[in-house]
Amino acid sequence: MSASIANSQQPPRREIDVSALPKTVFGSGQSILWWGTMGMVVIEGTFFALLLASYFYLRTRVTDWPPAQTVPSLNFGTINIAIAVLSLIPNYLAKKAGSSFNLAGCRLWLTIMSLISIVCLFLRWFEFSSLNCMWYDNAYASVTWTILGMHTVHLITDGFDTWILNIMMFTGPIQGKRFMDVSENALYWNFVVLAWIPIYLVLYWAPRWL
Amino acid sequence: MSSQPQREMNSESLEPRPRTPMSDAEARNWLQRTWDDGKGFTSWFQQVHHTVIGRRYIITAFCFFLLGGLLAALMRIQLSHPENHFLSPDFYNQVFTMHGSTMMFLFAVPVMEAFGIYMIPLMMGTRNIAFPRLNAYSWYLYVCGGIMLYVAFVLNTGPDVGWFAYPPLSGPDFSPGKRADFWAQMITFTEVAALAVAVEIITTIFKLRAVGMSLNRIPLFGWAMLIHSFMVIFAMPAVALDSSMLLMDRLISTHFFNPAEGGDALLYQHVFWFFGHPEVYIIFVPAMGIVSEIIATFSRRPVFGYPALVLALVANGFVGFGLWVHHMFATGLPMMGYSFFTAASLMIAIPSAVQIFCWIATLWTGRINWKTPLIFVIGFFAIFVLGGLTGVMLASVPLDTQVHDTYFVVAHFHYVLIGGALFPLFGGIYYWFPKITGRMLSEKLGLWHFWLFFIGFNLTFFPMHILGLKGMPRRVYTYLPQNGWGTMNFIATVGALFMTAGVLFWLYNIWTSYRRGPLAGDNPWGASSLEWATNSPPPIYNFDELPTVNSRTPLWTATAENPVIRGLRIDDREVLITRVLDAEPDHINSFPKPSPWPFWSAMATTALFVGSIFNGYALYIGAIPLAFTLTMWFWPKKHEIALEEAEGVRR
Ligand SMILES: [Cu+2]
């Protein structure tokens, strides 16, 4: 039995030449970066799912929902999510610019996405006051604030990420990896928006419907 | 600035690049220079190779194991006879909380990940773990979390609310001060670290496998670490969220667990055990992987029922998430819930039994090589079956409510965790120590270790079943002579002495063998998986030539026709990425170089976590250095890009 296939000295060995393989790939499930991003997405998705489950669990503990409070006002939250959903279009274009190595396109769409992240954060500030409660009022208020706060952390991190990446696209140095970064960054924003939809429905509409 | 897009835009136009003919020795020199992380004080904080970080992880985890064991010894001394005053009640509360928290969060989970970090890239036949800098970051965080907890403990601020810290006891009303805060924040540290490692291991197993290692050829330890990592990803967020809600209740007056304001303390228990039960499998599943490796190697045949074993692991992973309420049978839940969770808890016995039968069949039909790793596995069988049986007993609600919070439960989970995880782990150490250090452990000392620990274990924990049935509750710091618990407790303490002696033999074995044990060679056990296809200890680039695989037991079936991988650059850290299902070559990735920024990011994270215990503004202020260090971590360095984009030396 040959105990070692790696150290064998006998020429000639059969060889698999991989030198021609690409270093930059964009397919889903293909790059390790994609798997890293998806890992983050699943972890954070689990956080949100557990938070929403806690929300509905706490709902069963009291008779009125929200207890002794006015429901959250719709204006800022609704405008904000509308912008977020529309931002999926420039986000898609950024992703496309990334996967076709289009540097000018990356710069353009990343700049737009950076600005959108500022707008969303600005509106998010007002969303907190339109919740019409403070986190220390009761358990409803605590869970409502925590869900919105948790999502805000995602807005901040993704916004920061987009800004940094965009700066890199302008200052260089550029390599294939940067275009993959653009693509994965867009994937992550898709998740932030996707998670936003159930959160919006629960925070703003569940108190009206339940 | 090279704004030119990459050359490799579509794969049809790909042409093989010129390669440099060179001797094996020359190639090794190149690889050594390319993958070396440097030596010396500052380099130490920049190292990113998985064997380096893996070794640190293993050593750290066992330091915490010894600390946790020391605390256990203190408890056994205190309980050795009635009305003992060796420890004060308040200190005793801290000791049992620290013991449980240490063993669960700072030892059991990290040590399994530690072996995954060290072994998985070798078993997959690649040169480093995926996301090596994240790997380094996770180790720093883990260490800092552990140090924080122990600093608090020696300052008499150790948590004293049990390892699961139920409110209302752990809430702001009944636990003023900082003790519970340190517990909750330690959770944050260790969970971030564990989640990072889980992502690394999943990616490594899916994308960095040797060519030919299709999914149905992954070694069982690989499958086990894969399932483990998925369970970490779905379970750990629960405990991190729960401890965060607890912290917020304590620090900024939220009301998650405050019934007076519409909260509910039971919410904590639900979320905690949604993590807590899978946690058992998070610890146990990698141990099953170790058992499978050891049994195959020491039966000198491929493991019997590979598909059944893989499916059993997967089933464990799924069913493990449907059991959490059996920890809450005493809380008064709807009848329907009782029936469902009893059924699910009984069902988990099925995949466990499938595994046991497959292993027995392997041993039965193999040519057994009786060495310490296998002997620890046999010890595991004996103990784990007993722990499993009491588990089935506890799954039934009437019995559970009878012995809830008694020493019966303590006996049960020590049989499951020590039997199910620590014995396989010890076996794994005897098995892999030669690979990691290049030297064999002494068989003779190993047998002393085994018998002292095995006898000591049963002496310590078997009487606890009886103590529990006699009504001795958990977590009492002492008891009265007329309770009649004295004899059994004394036996348990004697058993703990034996266990301590066993551990000392083990440490002595490691100490002497590391210095002058017999040299191991590449594959001392004649094992079949790829970690044995390289030197012991492995060089910093893992393999001279990237191996390919033609079966589930590559080293047993390797022939001269087995191809090797050629054409990767050896002057840059190029790694071959393969496809998820069939592990055919897909593309190439330039792996990260050493960097101090994971260390600094971990320091910034630590400042933020510890600071936020004392002042909420630490979250905002601490975010600035964290953002800065993370940016530096990911900011592209000109010389690294120049290196990665060069044509370079290929072999
Ligand atoms: Cu359980």
XYZ file of C-alpha atoms in Angstrom, chain A residues 46-61 65 139-140 142-144 146-147 202, chain B residues 237-238 241-242 245 256-257 262-264 266-268 270-272 274:
42
model
C -31.736 33.561 11.481
C -31.366 36.508 13.843
C -34.258 38.287 12.160
C -36.424 35.180 12.087
C -35.883 34.637 15.817
C -36.614 38.274 16.564
C -39.849 38.136 14.602
C -40.783 34.891 16.350
C -40.163 36.641 19.685
C -42.388 39.485 18.516
C -45.301 37.127 17.913
C -44.600 35.224 21.111
C -44.795 38.456 23.103
C -48.002 39.281 21.247
C -49.654 36.255 22.869
C -48.745 37.495 26.371
C -51.374 45.115 20.731
C -42.156 44.536 25.944
C -43.922 45.512 22.705
C -38.682 46.765 23.370
C -39.069 44.208 20.634
C -40.192 46.794 18.077
C -34.815 46.008 18.735
C -36.036 44.745 15.369
C -44.609 43.276 11.111
C -27.778 33.255 16.730
C -30.458 32.181 19.211
C -29.903 37.095 20.661
C -31.147 35.782 23.992
C -32.043 40.690 25.160
C -38.445 41.336 27.161
C -38.533 39.129 30.234
C -45.919 42.461 28.913
C -42.711 40.460 28.751
C -42.270 36.808 29.643
C -40.329 31.853 29.455
C -39.434 33.563 26.184
C -35.862 33.426 27.416
C -37.599 29.041 24.562
C -34.934 30.996 22.732
C -32.180 29.621 24.941
C -33.693 26.514 20.699
